[in-house]
Coordinates of C-alpha atoms in Angstrom, one line a residue:
M1 CA -0.7 -17.5 -14.7
S2 CA 1.5 -14.8 -13.1
A3 CA 5.2 -15.3 -13.5
A4 CA 4.8 -17.2 -10.5
G5 CA 2.6 -19.4 -11.9
A6 CA 2.0 -19.3 -15.8
G7 CA 4.1 -22.5 -16.6
G8 CA 1.9 -25.3 -16.2
A9 CA 3.2 -26.6 -13.0
D10 CA 0.8 -29.2 -11.4
A11 CA -1.4 -27.6 -9.2
V12 CA -1.4 -27.1 -5.6
V13 CA -2.9 -26.9 -2.4
P14 CA -2.2 -23.5 -1.1
V15 CA -2.2 -24.8 2.6
E16 CA 0.3 -27.1 1.9
V17 CA 2.5 -24.8 0.0
Y18 CA 2.0 -20.9 2.2
D19 CA 2.4 -20.5 5.4
V20 CA 0.6 -17.1 5.8
A21 CA -2.9 -16.2 3.5
L22 CA -3.0 -12.6 3.8
L23 CA -6.8 -11.8 2.8
D24 CA -8.6 -9.4 2.5
L25 CA -12.1 -8.4 4.3
D26 CA -15.1 -7.0 2.1
G27 CA -15.5 -9.0 -1.0
V28 CA -13.6 -11.9 0.0
V29 CA -14.3 -12.9 3.7
Y30 CA -17.4 -10.6 4.1
T31 CA -19.7 -8.6 2.1
G32 CA -21.1 -5.6 4.4
P33 CA -23.0 -7.7 7.2
R34 CA -23.1 -10.8 5.9
A35 CA -20.3 -13.5 5.3
V36 CA -19.2 -15.1 2.2
P37 CA -20.6 -18.5 1.6
H38 CA -18.3 -21.3 2.8
A39 CA -15.9 -18.5 3.8
S40 CA -16.1 -19.1 7.6
E41 CA -15.5 -23.1 7.0
A42 CA -12.8 -22.5 4.6
L43 CA -11.2 -20.5 6.7
A44 CA -11.3 -22.9 9.8
G45 CA -10.3 -25.7 7.9
A46 CA -7.0 -23.8 6.7
R47 CA -6.1 -22.5 10.6
A48 CA -6.5 -26.2 11.4
A49 CA -4.8 -27.2 8.7
G50 CA -1.9 -25.0 10.2
M51 CA -2.4 -22.3 7.8
V52 CA -1.8 -18.2 9.9
L53 CA -4.8 -16.1 8.7
A54 CA -4.1 -12.1 8.4
F55 CA -7.2 -10.0 7.9
V56 CA -5.4 -7.3 6.3
T57 CA -7.5 -4.0 5.2
N58 CA -7.3 -1.0 3.4
N59 CA -9.9 0.6 5.4
A60 CA -8.7 2.9 8.4
S61 CA -11.3 3.8 10.4
R62 CA -12.0 1.0 12.6
T63 CA -9.4 -0.1 14.7
P64 CA -7.9 -3.9 15.0
E65 CA -10.3 -5.2 18.0
A66 CA -13.4 -3.4 15.9
V67 CA -12.8 -5.7 12.6
A68 CA -11.8 -9.0 15.2
A69 CA -15.3 -8.1 16.6
H70 CA -17.1 -8.1 13.1
L71 CA -15.2 -11.5 12.5
V72 CA -16.1 -13.3 15.4
E73 CA -20.2 -12.6 14.6
L74 CA -19.8 -13.6 11.6
G75 CA -18.4 -17.0 12.6
V76 CA -14.9 -16.3 12.0
P77 CA -12.5 -16.6 15.0
A78 CA -10.4 -13.6 15.1
E79 CA -8.1 -11.8 17.2
A80 CA -7.2 -8.2 17.3
S81 CA -3.5 -9.3 16.2
D82 CA -4.8 -11.0 13.4
V83 CA -5.8 -8.0 11.7
V84 CA -3.7 -5.3 9.8
T85 CA -5.1 -1.8 8.4
S86 CA -3.7 0.8 6.6
A87 CA -4.0 2.7 9.3
Q88 CA -1.6 0.7 11.1
A89 CA 1.0 1.0 7.9
A90 CA 0.5 4.7 8.1
A91 CA 1.7 4.8 11.6
R92 CA 5.1 2.9 11.1
L93 CA 5.6 5.5 7.9
V94 CA 5.4 8.3 10.3
A95 CA 7.3 7.0 13.4
E96 CA 10.0 6.0 10.9
R97 CA 11.1 9.3 10.7
F98 CA 9.5 11.1 13.1
P99 CA 10.6 10.5 17.5
A100 CA 7.9 8.8 20.0
G101 CA 5.9 11.7 21.6
S102 CA 5.4 13.5 18.0
R103 CA 2.1 15.6 17.9
V104 CA 0.6 14.2 14.4
L105 CA -2.5 15.2 12.9
A106 CA -4.8 12.9 12.7
V107 CA -7.6 13.3 9.8
G108 CA -9.6 10.4 10.2
A109 CA -11.6 7.9 12.5
E110 CA -10.7 5.9 15.8
G111 CA -8.9 3.1 13.2
L112 CA -6.1 6.0 12.2
V113 CA -6.1 7.3 16.1
A114 CA -5.6 4.2 17.8
A115 CA -2.7 3.1 15.2
L116 CA -0.5 6.0 16.1
R117 CA -1.0 6.0 19.4
E118 CA 0.4 2.4 19.3
R119 CA 3.8 3.5 17.8
G120 CA 3.9 6.5 20.9
L121 CA 2.5 9.4 18.9
V122 CA 0.3 11.8 20.1
P123 CA -3.0 12.6 17.4
V124 CA -4.0 16.1 17.4
G125 CA -7.1 17.8 15.6
S126 CA -5.7 20.8 14.6
A127 CA -2.4 22.9 12.0
A128 CA -2.2 24.9 15.2
D129 CA -1.5 22.3 17.8
G130 CA 2.5 22.0 16.1
P131 CA 2.3 18.5 14.4
V132 CA 5.1 17.5 12.7
A133 CA 3.1 15.6 10.2
V134 CA -0.3 14.7 8.7
V135 CA -2.5 11.4 8.5
Q136 CA -5.6 10.9 6.6
G137 CA -7.5 7.8 7.0
F138 CA -10.6 7.1 6.1
G139 CA -13.6 8.1 8.4
P140 CA -17.1 8.8 8.0
A141 CA -17.3 12.1 10.4
V142 CA -14.5 13.5 8.8
D143 CA -15.4 17.4 8.0
W144 CA -14.8 20.0 6.2
G145 CA -13.4 21.8 9.7
L146 CA -10.6 18.7 9.4
L147 CA -10.2 18.5 5.9
A148 CA -9.3 22.6 6.5
E149 CA -6.7 21.8 9.1
A150 CA -5.2 19.0 7.4
S151 CA -4.7 21.8 4.2
Y152 CA -3.5 24.4 6.0
A153 CA -0.9 22.2 7.7
V154 CA -0.1 20.4 3.9
G155 CA 0.0 23.7 2.6
A156 CA 2.8 25.1 5.3
G157 CA 4.7 22.1 4.3
L158 CA 4.7 19.2 6.4
P159 CA 4.8 15.8 5.4
W160 CA 1.5 14.6 4.1
F161 CA 0.7 10.1 4.6
A162 CA -2.8 8.5 3.0
S163 CA -3.6 5.2 4.6
N164 CA -4.8 4.8 1.5
A165 CA -6.3 6.2 -1.5
D166 CA -9.6 3.9 -2.5
L167 CA -11.7 6.2 -4.5
T168 CA -14.5 4.9 -3.5
I169 CA -16.0 2.5 -0.2
P170 CA -19.0 0.1 0.1
T171 CA -22.0 0.9 1.8
D172 CA -25.3 -0.7 2.7
R173 CA -26.8 1.8 0.3
G174 CA -23.9 1.8 -1.9
I175 CA -21.3 3.1 -3.3
A176 CA -19.3 6.6 -1.5
P177 CA -16.8 8.4 -1.4
G178 CA -13.9 6.6 -0.2
N179 CA -10.6 8.0 1.9
G180 CA -9.0 8.7 -2.0
A181 CA -11.8 11.0 -2.6
L182 CA -11.2 12.9 0.9
V183 CA -7.3 13.0 -0.1
G184 CA -8.3 14.6 -3.4
V185 CA -9.9 17.8 -1.4
V186 CA -6.6 17.9 0.5
R187 CA -4.9 17.7 -3.2
A188 CA -6.5 20.3 -4.6
A189 CA -6.2 22.7 -1.8
T190 CA -2.7 22.1 -1.6
G191 CA -0.9 21.2 -5.1
A192 CA 0.8 18.5 -2.5
E193 CA 1.0 14.1 -3.0
P194 CA 0.8 12.1 -0.1
V195 CA 2.6 8.9 0.9
V196 CA 0.4 6.2 0.2
A197 CA 0.7 3.6 3.0
G198 CA -2.1 0.7 1.7
K199 CA -3.0 -1.9 -0.8
P200 CA -1.8 -1.5 -3.5
E201 CA 1.9 0.6 -2.2
L202 CA 4.0 -2.1 -0.6
P203 CA 3.8 -0.3 3.0
L204 CA 0.6 -2.0 3.7
H205 CA 2.6 -5.5 2.4
R206 CA 5.4 -4.8 4.4
E207 CA 3.5 -3.9 8.0
S208 CA 1.9 -7.5 7.3
M209 CA 4.6 -9.5 7.0
L210 CA 6.1 -7.8 10.3
R211 CA 3.5 -8.5 12.0
T212 CA 3.1 -12.2 10.6
G213 CA 6.4 -13.2 10.2
A214 CA 5.3 -14.6 6.9
R215 CA 8.0 -16.5 5.1
R216 CA 6.2 -17.4 1.9
P217 CA 2.7 -15.6 2.1
L218 CA -0.2 -15.8 -0.5
V219 CA -2.1 -12.6 -0.7
V220 CA -6.0 -13.6 -1.5
G221 CA -8.3 -10.7 -2.5
D222 CA -11.4 -9.6 -4.9
R223 CA -9.7 -6.4 -6.6
L224 CA -7.1 -6.4 -9.3
D225 CA -6.2 -2.7 -8.7
T226 CA -5.5 -3.1 -5.0
D227 CA -5.2 -6.6 -3.6
I228 CA -3.7 -8.2 -6.7
E229 CA -1.3 -5.4 -7.7
G230 CA 0.1 -5.2 -4.4
A231 CA 1.1 -8.7 -4.0
V232 CA 2.9 -8.6 -8.1
A233 CA 4.1 -5.0 -6.5
G234 CA 5.4 -7.2 -3.0
G235 CA 7.0 -10.3 -4.9
V236 CA 4.2 -12.7 -3.7
D237 CA 1.9 -15.1 -5.3
S238 CA -1.9 -14.5 -5.3
L239 CA -5.5 -15.8 -5.1
L240 CA -8.4 -13.7 -7.0
V241 CA -11.7 -15.3 -5.5
M242 CA -14.9 -14.1 -7.4
T243 CA -16.7 -13.4 -4.8
G244 CA -15.8 -9.5 -5.4
V245 CA -16.3 -6.8 -7.0
T246 CA -13.8 -8.5 -10.2
D247 CA -16.0 -10.5 -12.7
V248 CA -14.4 -12.6 -15.8
A249 CA -14.2 -9.7 -18.2
G250 CA -12.3 -8.0 -15.9
V251 CA -9.7 -10.8 -15.0
L252 CA -9.7 -11.8 -18.7
G253 CA -8.7 -7.9 -19.4
A254 CA -6.5 -7.6 -16.3
P255 CA -3.7 -5.4 -17.5
R256 CA 0.2 -6.4 -17.0
G257 CA 1.1 -6.2 -13.1
S258 CA -2.1 -6.5 -11.9
R259 CA -2.5 -10.9 -12.8
P260 CA -3.2 -13.4 -10.5
T261 CA -1.1 -16.6 -9.5
F262 CA -4.7 -18.7 -9.4
V263 CA -8.4 -17.6 -9.7
A264 CA -11.1 -19.4 -8.2
R265 CA -14.8 -19.6 -7.3
D266 CA -14.3 -19.1 -3.4
L267 CA -12.2 -19.4 -0.2
R268 CA -12.6 -23.3 -0.3
A269 CA -9.6 -22.9 -3.0
L270 CA -7.6 -22.6 0.0
L271 CA -7.6 -26.5 0.9
E272 CA -8.5 -28.2 -3.1
P273 CA -6.0 -28.1 -5.5
L274 CA -5.4 -25.3 -7.7
P275 CA -4.9 -26.3 -11.1
R276 CA -2.8 -23.8 -13.7
G277 CA -3.1 -23.4 -17.7
V278 CA -0.5 -25.4 -19.7
R279 CA 0.6 -24.2 -22.8
S280 CA 1.7 -25.8 -25.7
G281 CA 2.6 -24.4 -29.1
G282 CA 4.3 -22.2 -30.9
P283 CA 7.5 -20.6 -29.0
T284 CA 7.0 -17.7 -26.1
G285 CA 5.6 -14.5 -28.0
V286 CA 4.1 -16.2 -30.5
T287 CA 0.7 -16.7 -30.3
A288 CA -0.5 -18.7 -33.3
D289 CA -1.0 -22.4 -33.4
V290 CA -1.0 -21.7 -29.2
V291 CA -3.3 -24.0 -27.2
W292 CA -3.8 -23.4 -22.9
S293 CA -5.6 -26.5 -21.6
C294 CA -6.4 -26.6 -17.9
G295 CA -8.3 -30.1 -16.8
G296 CA -11.0 -31.0 -19.6
W297 CA -10.9 -27.6 -21.6
T298 CA -8.7 -26.3 -24.4
V299 CA -8.7 -22.1 -25.3
R300 CA -7.0 -20.7 -28.3
V301 CA -7.1 -17.0 -29.5
A302 CA -7.6 -16.9 -33.0
G303 CA -8.8 -13.6 -34.7
G304 CA -9.7 -11.6 -31.3
D305 CA -12.1 -14.3 -30.5
V306 CA -11.7 -17.1 -27.4
V307 CA -12.3 -20.7 -28.8
L308 CA -13.0 -22.7 -25.9
S309 CA -13.6 -26.7 -26.4
G310 CA -14.0 -29.4 -24.0
E311 CA -15.7 -30.3 -20.6
G312 CA -15.1 -30.4 -16.8
E313 CA -14.5 -28.1 -14.3
P314 CA -16.1 -24.4 -15.0
Y315 CA -13.0 -22.7 -13.3
D316 CA -10.7 -24.8 -15.1
A317 CA -12.0 -22.9 -17.7
L318 CA -11.3 -19.6 -16.8
R319 CA -7.5 -20.8 -16.1
A320 CA -7.3 -22.3 -19.6
A321 CA -8.2 -18.4 -21.2
C322 CA -6.7 -16.3 -18.6
P323 CA -3.2 -17.3 -19.8
A324 CA -4.5 -17.5 -23.7
V325 CA -6.0 -13.8 -23.8
W326 CA -3.0 -12.4 -21.3
E327 CA -0.5 -13.7 -23.7
A328 CA -2.5 -12.8 -26.8
A329 CA -3.0 -8.9 -25.5
D330 CA 0.7 -8.7 -24.7
A331 CA 1.8 -10.0 -28.2
G332 CA -0.4 -7.0 -29.4
G333 CA -3.5 -8.2 -30.1
E334 CA -7.0 -7.3 -29.4
V335 CA -9.5 -9.9 -27.5
D336 CA -13.0 -8.8 -26.8
V337 CA -12.8 -9.3 -23.0
A338 CA -16.8 -8.9 -23.1
A339 CA -17.2 -11.5 -25.8
A340 CA -14.7 -13.6 -24.1
A341 CA -16.9 -13.9 -21.0
K342 CA -19.9 -15.1 -22.9
T343 CA -17.8 -17.8 -24.6
L344 CA -16.4 -18.6 -21.0
A345 CA -20.7 -18.6 -19.8
A346 CA -20.7 -21.8 -22.1
S347 CA -18.3 -23.5 -19.7
G348 CA -20.6 -23.0 -16.4
L349 CA -19.3 -19.8 -15.1

């Protein structure tokens, strides 16, 4: 369905093909304080089959130890070494530019402070403490004073790194400002732009690869603009699970650079054969008379509408529809993805 998966090859079982699963957390493994249904059992099965699991998060506020403890509470065995955070990726960027013992202005929570210390750097809390760089990561206790210190240091010309640029963060009470919103405060005060480490940028992907030794990883996520875009940028395959923020209309409307290799209901897909859409009809780039099929379903795009026929596993209908809609969009056609999602609802999605 992406460059790695659009050719209609036979279905693959991820645990038999990929050595490491690079798993996003919120919306994939858990949602707030609760595990996503089937997640713990599926991950246990994947690990038993020999797949290495790495839990990769843009949230820089918690330490790997805290994240691992939360996973264990939810029934997912995990060690701190299984967790890779955007704070760790940002700390590596700083450590590659400055020697151990360098002072760094840390604008964030304990997760960021611990990551800097892991790299032999010395976190400080003021621009007056002689830092060589500024690193900013999400922290619920970050206040005006600390943002002001960051602004003073960045305004004076110090290199500025951000763990991630997510504008929002989900909480038990709803959506709240994320690190990207706090980065925006410093940007507004200084006019500068940070080097961003987290998804979809490549430093977090590189950090995950280095820490796991992955040879053929599979990125697993629920967001197109971070997880899947990061996988495409990194040149690796991806699995979009529909347990988080992306809905059917969202994946149908995915732009180039944010299209997953595979789409599935949830993490059980790691253990099951994953089919992909098969194209038949005209030459590449000519969508007239083109039909995409998967399982018992066929899909064609006619006059901007998705025409669905067949029966079978509902997600096979989506696997046929995605490449059909994407090809039509790339050829300059207009497809009403909201209407297409309603059409696909007839399959049982």
